[in-house]
Rosetta silent file (secondary structure, phi, psi, omega in degrees, C-alpha in Angstrom):
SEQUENCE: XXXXXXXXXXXXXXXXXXXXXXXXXXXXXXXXXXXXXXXXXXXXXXXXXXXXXXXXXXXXXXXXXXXXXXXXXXXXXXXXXXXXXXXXXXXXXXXXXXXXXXXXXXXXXXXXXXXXXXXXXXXXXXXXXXXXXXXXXXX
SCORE:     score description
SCORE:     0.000 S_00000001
   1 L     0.000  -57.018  170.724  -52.686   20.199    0.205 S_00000001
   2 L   -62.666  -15.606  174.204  -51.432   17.559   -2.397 S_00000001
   3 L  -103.062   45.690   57.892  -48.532   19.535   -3.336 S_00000001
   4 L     5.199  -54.377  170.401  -47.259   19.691    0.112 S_00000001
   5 H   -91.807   -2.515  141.961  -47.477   16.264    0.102 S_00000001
   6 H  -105.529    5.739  167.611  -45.433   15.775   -2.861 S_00000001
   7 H   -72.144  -29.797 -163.043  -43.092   17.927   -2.039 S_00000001
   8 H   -91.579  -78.382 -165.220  -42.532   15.855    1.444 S_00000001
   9 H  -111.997   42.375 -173.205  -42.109   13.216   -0.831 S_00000001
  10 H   -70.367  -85.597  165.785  -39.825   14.649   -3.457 S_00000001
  11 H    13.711  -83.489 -142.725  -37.604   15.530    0.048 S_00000001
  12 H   -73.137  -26.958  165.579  -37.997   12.280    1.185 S_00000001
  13 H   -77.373 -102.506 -159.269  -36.788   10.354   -2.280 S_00000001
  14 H   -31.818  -12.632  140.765  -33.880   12.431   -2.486 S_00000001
  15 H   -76.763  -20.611  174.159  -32.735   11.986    0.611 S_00000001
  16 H   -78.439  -33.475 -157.460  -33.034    8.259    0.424 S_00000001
  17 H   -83.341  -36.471 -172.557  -31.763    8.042   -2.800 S_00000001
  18 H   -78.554  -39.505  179.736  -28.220   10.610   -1.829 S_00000001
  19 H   -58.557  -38.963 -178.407  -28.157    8.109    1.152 S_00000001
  20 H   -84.865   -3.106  168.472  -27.929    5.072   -1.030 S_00000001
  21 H   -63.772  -66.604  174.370  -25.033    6.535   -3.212 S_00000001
  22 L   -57.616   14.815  173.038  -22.986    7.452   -0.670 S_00000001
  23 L  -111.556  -16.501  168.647  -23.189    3.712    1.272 S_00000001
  24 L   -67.867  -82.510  175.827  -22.034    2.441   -2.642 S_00000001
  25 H   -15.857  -23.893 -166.353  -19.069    4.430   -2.748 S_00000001
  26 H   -99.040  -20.407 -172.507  -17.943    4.128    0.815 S_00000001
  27 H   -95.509  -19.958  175.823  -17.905    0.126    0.064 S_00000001
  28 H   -46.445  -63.075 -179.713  -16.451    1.040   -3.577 S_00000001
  29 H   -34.089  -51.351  165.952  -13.730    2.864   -1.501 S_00000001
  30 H   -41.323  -51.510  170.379  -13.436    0.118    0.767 S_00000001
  31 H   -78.133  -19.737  155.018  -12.591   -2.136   -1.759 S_00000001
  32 H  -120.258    8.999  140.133   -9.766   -0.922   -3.154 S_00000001
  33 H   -71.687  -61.209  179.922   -8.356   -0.017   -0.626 S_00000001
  34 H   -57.746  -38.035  174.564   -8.003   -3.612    0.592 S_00000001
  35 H   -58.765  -50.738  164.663   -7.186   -4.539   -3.511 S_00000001
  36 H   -80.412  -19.157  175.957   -4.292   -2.353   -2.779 S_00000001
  37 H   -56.679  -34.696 -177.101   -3.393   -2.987    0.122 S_00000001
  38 H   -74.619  -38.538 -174.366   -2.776   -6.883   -0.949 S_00000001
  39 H   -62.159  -55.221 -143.203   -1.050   -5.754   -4.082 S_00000001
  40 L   -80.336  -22.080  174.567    1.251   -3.392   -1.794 S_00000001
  41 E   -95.394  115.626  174.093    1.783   -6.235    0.861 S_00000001
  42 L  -148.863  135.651 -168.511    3.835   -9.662    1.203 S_00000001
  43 L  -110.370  141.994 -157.873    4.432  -12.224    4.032 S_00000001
  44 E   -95.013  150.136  151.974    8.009  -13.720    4.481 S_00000001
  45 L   -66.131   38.942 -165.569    8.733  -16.914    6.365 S_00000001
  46 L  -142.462  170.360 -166.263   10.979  -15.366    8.849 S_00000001
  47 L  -124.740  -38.653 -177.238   11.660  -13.652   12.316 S_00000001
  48 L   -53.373   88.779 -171.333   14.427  -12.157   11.578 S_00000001
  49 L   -87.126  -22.804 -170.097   13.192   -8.381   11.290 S_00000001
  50 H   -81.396  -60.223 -166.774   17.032   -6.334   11.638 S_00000001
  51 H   -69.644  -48.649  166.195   18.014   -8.872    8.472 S_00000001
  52 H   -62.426  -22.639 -168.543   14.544   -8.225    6.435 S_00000001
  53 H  -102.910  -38.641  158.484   14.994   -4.181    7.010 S_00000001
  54 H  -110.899   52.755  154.597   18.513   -4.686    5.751 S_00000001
  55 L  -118.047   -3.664  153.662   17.954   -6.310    2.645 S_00000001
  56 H   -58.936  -36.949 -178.068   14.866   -4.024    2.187 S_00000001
  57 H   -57.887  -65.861 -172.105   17.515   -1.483    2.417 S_00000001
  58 H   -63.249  -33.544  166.548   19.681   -3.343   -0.553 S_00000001
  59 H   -45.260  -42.272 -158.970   16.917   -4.193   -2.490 S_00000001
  60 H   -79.088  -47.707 -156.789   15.564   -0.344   -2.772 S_00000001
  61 H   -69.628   24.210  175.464   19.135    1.071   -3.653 S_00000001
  62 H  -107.687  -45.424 -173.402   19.592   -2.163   -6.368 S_00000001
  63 H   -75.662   -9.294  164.433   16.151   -0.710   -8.135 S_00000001
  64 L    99.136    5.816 -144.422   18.496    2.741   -7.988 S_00000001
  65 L   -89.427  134.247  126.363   16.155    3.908   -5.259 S_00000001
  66 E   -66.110  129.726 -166.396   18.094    6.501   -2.448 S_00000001
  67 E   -85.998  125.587 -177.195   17.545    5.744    0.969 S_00000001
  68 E   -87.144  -53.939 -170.980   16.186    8.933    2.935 S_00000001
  69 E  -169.594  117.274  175.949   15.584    7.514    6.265 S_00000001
  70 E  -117.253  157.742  179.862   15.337    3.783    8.292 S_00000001
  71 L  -127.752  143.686  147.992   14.167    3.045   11.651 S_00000001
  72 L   -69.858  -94.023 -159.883   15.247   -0.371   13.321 S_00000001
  73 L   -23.599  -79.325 -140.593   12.962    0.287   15.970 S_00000001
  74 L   -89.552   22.894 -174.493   10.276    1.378   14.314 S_00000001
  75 L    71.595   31.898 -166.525   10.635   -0.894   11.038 S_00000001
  76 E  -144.842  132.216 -177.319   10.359    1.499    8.425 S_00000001
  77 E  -111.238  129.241  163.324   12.747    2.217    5.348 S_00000001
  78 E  -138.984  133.036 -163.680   12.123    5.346    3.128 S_00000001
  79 E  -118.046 -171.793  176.096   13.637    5.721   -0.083 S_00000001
  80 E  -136.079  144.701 -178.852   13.544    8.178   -2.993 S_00000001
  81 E  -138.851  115.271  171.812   13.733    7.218   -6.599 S_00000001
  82 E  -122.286   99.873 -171.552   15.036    9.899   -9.187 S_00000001
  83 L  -129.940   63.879 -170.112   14.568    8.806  -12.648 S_00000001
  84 L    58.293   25.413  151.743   13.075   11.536  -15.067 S_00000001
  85 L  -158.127  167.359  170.304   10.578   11.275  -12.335 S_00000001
  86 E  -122.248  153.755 -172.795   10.474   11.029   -8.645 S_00000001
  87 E  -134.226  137.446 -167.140    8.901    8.184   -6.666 S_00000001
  88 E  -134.517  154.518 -165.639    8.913    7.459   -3.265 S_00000001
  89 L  -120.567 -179.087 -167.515    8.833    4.223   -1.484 S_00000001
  90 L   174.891   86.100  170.300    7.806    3.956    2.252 S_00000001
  91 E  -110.685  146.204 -151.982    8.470    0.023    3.498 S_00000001
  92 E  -167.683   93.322  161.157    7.499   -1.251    7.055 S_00000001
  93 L   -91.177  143.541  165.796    7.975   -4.894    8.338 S_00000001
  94 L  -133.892 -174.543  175.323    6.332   -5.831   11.209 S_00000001
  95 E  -101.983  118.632 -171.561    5.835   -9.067   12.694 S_00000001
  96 E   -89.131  132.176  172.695    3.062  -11.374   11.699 S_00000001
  97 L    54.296 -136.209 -175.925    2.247  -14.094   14.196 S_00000001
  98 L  -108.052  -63.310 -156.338    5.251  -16.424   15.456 S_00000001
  99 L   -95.799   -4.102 -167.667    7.009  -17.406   12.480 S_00000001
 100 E  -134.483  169.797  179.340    6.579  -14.640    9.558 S_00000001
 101 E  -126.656  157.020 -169.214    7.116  -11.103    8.895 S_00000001
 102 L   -92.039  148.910  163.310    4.676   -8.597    6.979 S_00000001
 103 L  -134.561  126.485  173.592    6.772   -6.380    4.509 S_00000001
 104 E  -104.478   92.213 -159.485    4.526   -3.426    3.385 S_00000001
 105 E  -118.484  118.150  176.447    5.484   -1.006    0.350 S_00000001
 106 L  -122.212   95.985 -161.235    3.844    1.700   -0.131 S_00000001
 107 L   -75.873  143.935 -176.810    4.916    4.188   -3.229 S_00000001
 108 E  -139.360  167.471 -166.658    3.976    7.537   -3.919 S_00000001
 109 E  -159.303  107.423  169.952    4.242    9.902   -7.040 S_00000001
 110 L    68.798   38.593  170.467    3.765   13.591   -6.808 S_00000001
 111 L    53.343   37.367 -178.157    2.346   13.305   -3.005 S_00000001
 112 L  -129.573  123.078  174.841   -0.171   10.707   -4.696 S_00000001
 113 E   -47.897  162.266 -173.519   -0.372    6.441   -3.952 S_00000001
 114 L  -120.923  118.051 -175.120    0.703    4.749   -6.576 S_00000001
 115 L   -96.363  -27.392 -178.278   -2.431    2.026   -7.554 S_00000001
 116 L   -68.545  136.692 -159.410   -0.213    0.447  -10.216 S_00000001
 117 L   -95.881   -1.170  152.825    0.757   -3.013   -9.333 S_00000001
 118 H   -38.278  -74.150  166.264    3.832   -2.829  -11.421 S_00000001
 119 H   -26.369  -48.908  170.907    5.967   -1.099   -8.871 S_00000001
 120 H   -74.931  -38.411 -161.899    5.132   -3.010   -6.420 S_00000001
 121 H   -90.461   -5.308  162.563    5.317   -6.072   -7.853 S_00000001
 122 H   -68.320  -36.342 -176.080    8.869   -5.385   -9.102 S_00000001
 123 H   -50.331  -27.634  171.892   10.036   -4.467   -5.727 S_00000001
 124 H   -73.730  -53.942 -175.195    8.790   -7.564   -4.323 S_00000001
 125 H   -57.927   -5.707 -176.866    9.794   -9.990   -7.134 S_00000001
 126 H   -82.751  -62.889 -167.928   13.531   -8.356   -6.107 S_00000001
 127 H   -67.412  -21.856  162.996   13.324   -8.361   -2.551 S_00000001
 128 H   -50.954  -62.692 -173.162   11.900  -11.986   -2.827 S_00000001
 129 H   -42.013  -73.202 -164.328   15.024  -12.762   -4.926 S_00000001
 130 H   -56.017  -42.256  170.846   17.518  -11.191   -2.289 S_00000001
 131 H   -56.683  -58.789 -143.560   15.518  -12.993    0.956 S_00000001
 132 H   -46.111  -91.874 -164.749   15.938  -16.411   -1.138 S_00000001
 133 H   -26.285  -46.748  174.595   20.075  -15.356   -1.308 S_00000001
 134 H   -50.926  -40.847  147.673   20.147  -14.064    1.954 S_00000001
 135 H   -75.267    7.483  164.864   19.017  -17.150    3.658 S_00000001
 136 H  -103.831  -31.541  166.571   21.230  -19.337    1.821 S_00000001
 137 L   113.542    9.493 -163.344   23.948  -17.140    2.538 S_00000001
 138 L   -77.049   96.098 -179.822   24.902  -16.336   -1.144 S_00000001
 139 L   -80.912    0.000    0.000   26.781  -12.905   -1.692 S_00000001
């Protein structure tokens, strides 16, 4: 009779206990997704989405990047990068609010995300560079 009843509650810690891993993990998961997602994300002071997609365009082929395929419509630039490796970019402004636009880059290596915030943050400190000129009007 008692080992029936510790058996019940072998069961029952091990199922509590598999339950509480998996609710860490899913919030681990959680969390870096949103840590990349912020690295991979930046929002411009602008409306102007047809001028932001093409200096997204000039930015990626200034980093040596080949452009595969843009959408106007749907706001998304895809580029290729072949440099003793290949890397792929995938950038998509949308519109945030009234006044700003989201620009979203998301890089891949070997059909894999790329969590290193280098990449990203060159592409940004570039494309930053290139809005600045672009609104001033600077060729």
């Amino acid at each position: 009779m008692n080992q029936k009843y510790l058996i019940v509650l072998f069961l029952f810690i091990f199922t509590i206990s598999g339950c509480a891993t998996t609710q860490e993990r899913l919030l681990d998961s959680n969390e870096s997704q949103v840590q990349l997602r912020s690295i991979q994300t930046r929002a411009f002071d602008t409306t102007e989405k047809e001028k932001t997609l093409r200096t997204v365009i000039s930015t990626l082929q200034d980093l040596s990047f080949v452009i595969d395929k843009a959408d106007k419509t749907i706001g998304t630039v895809t580029a290729t990068k072949l440099n003793r490796y290949a890397l792929r970019m995938t950038v998509t402004v949308r519109k945030r609010g009234k006044s700003q636009l989201l620009v979203r880059a998301n890089a891949q290596y070997q059909d894999r995300p790329v969590i290193d915030p280098k990449p990203y943050q060159d592409f940004f400190t570039s494309l930053e560079k290139a809005m600045f000129l672009e609104a001033h009007s600077v060729e």
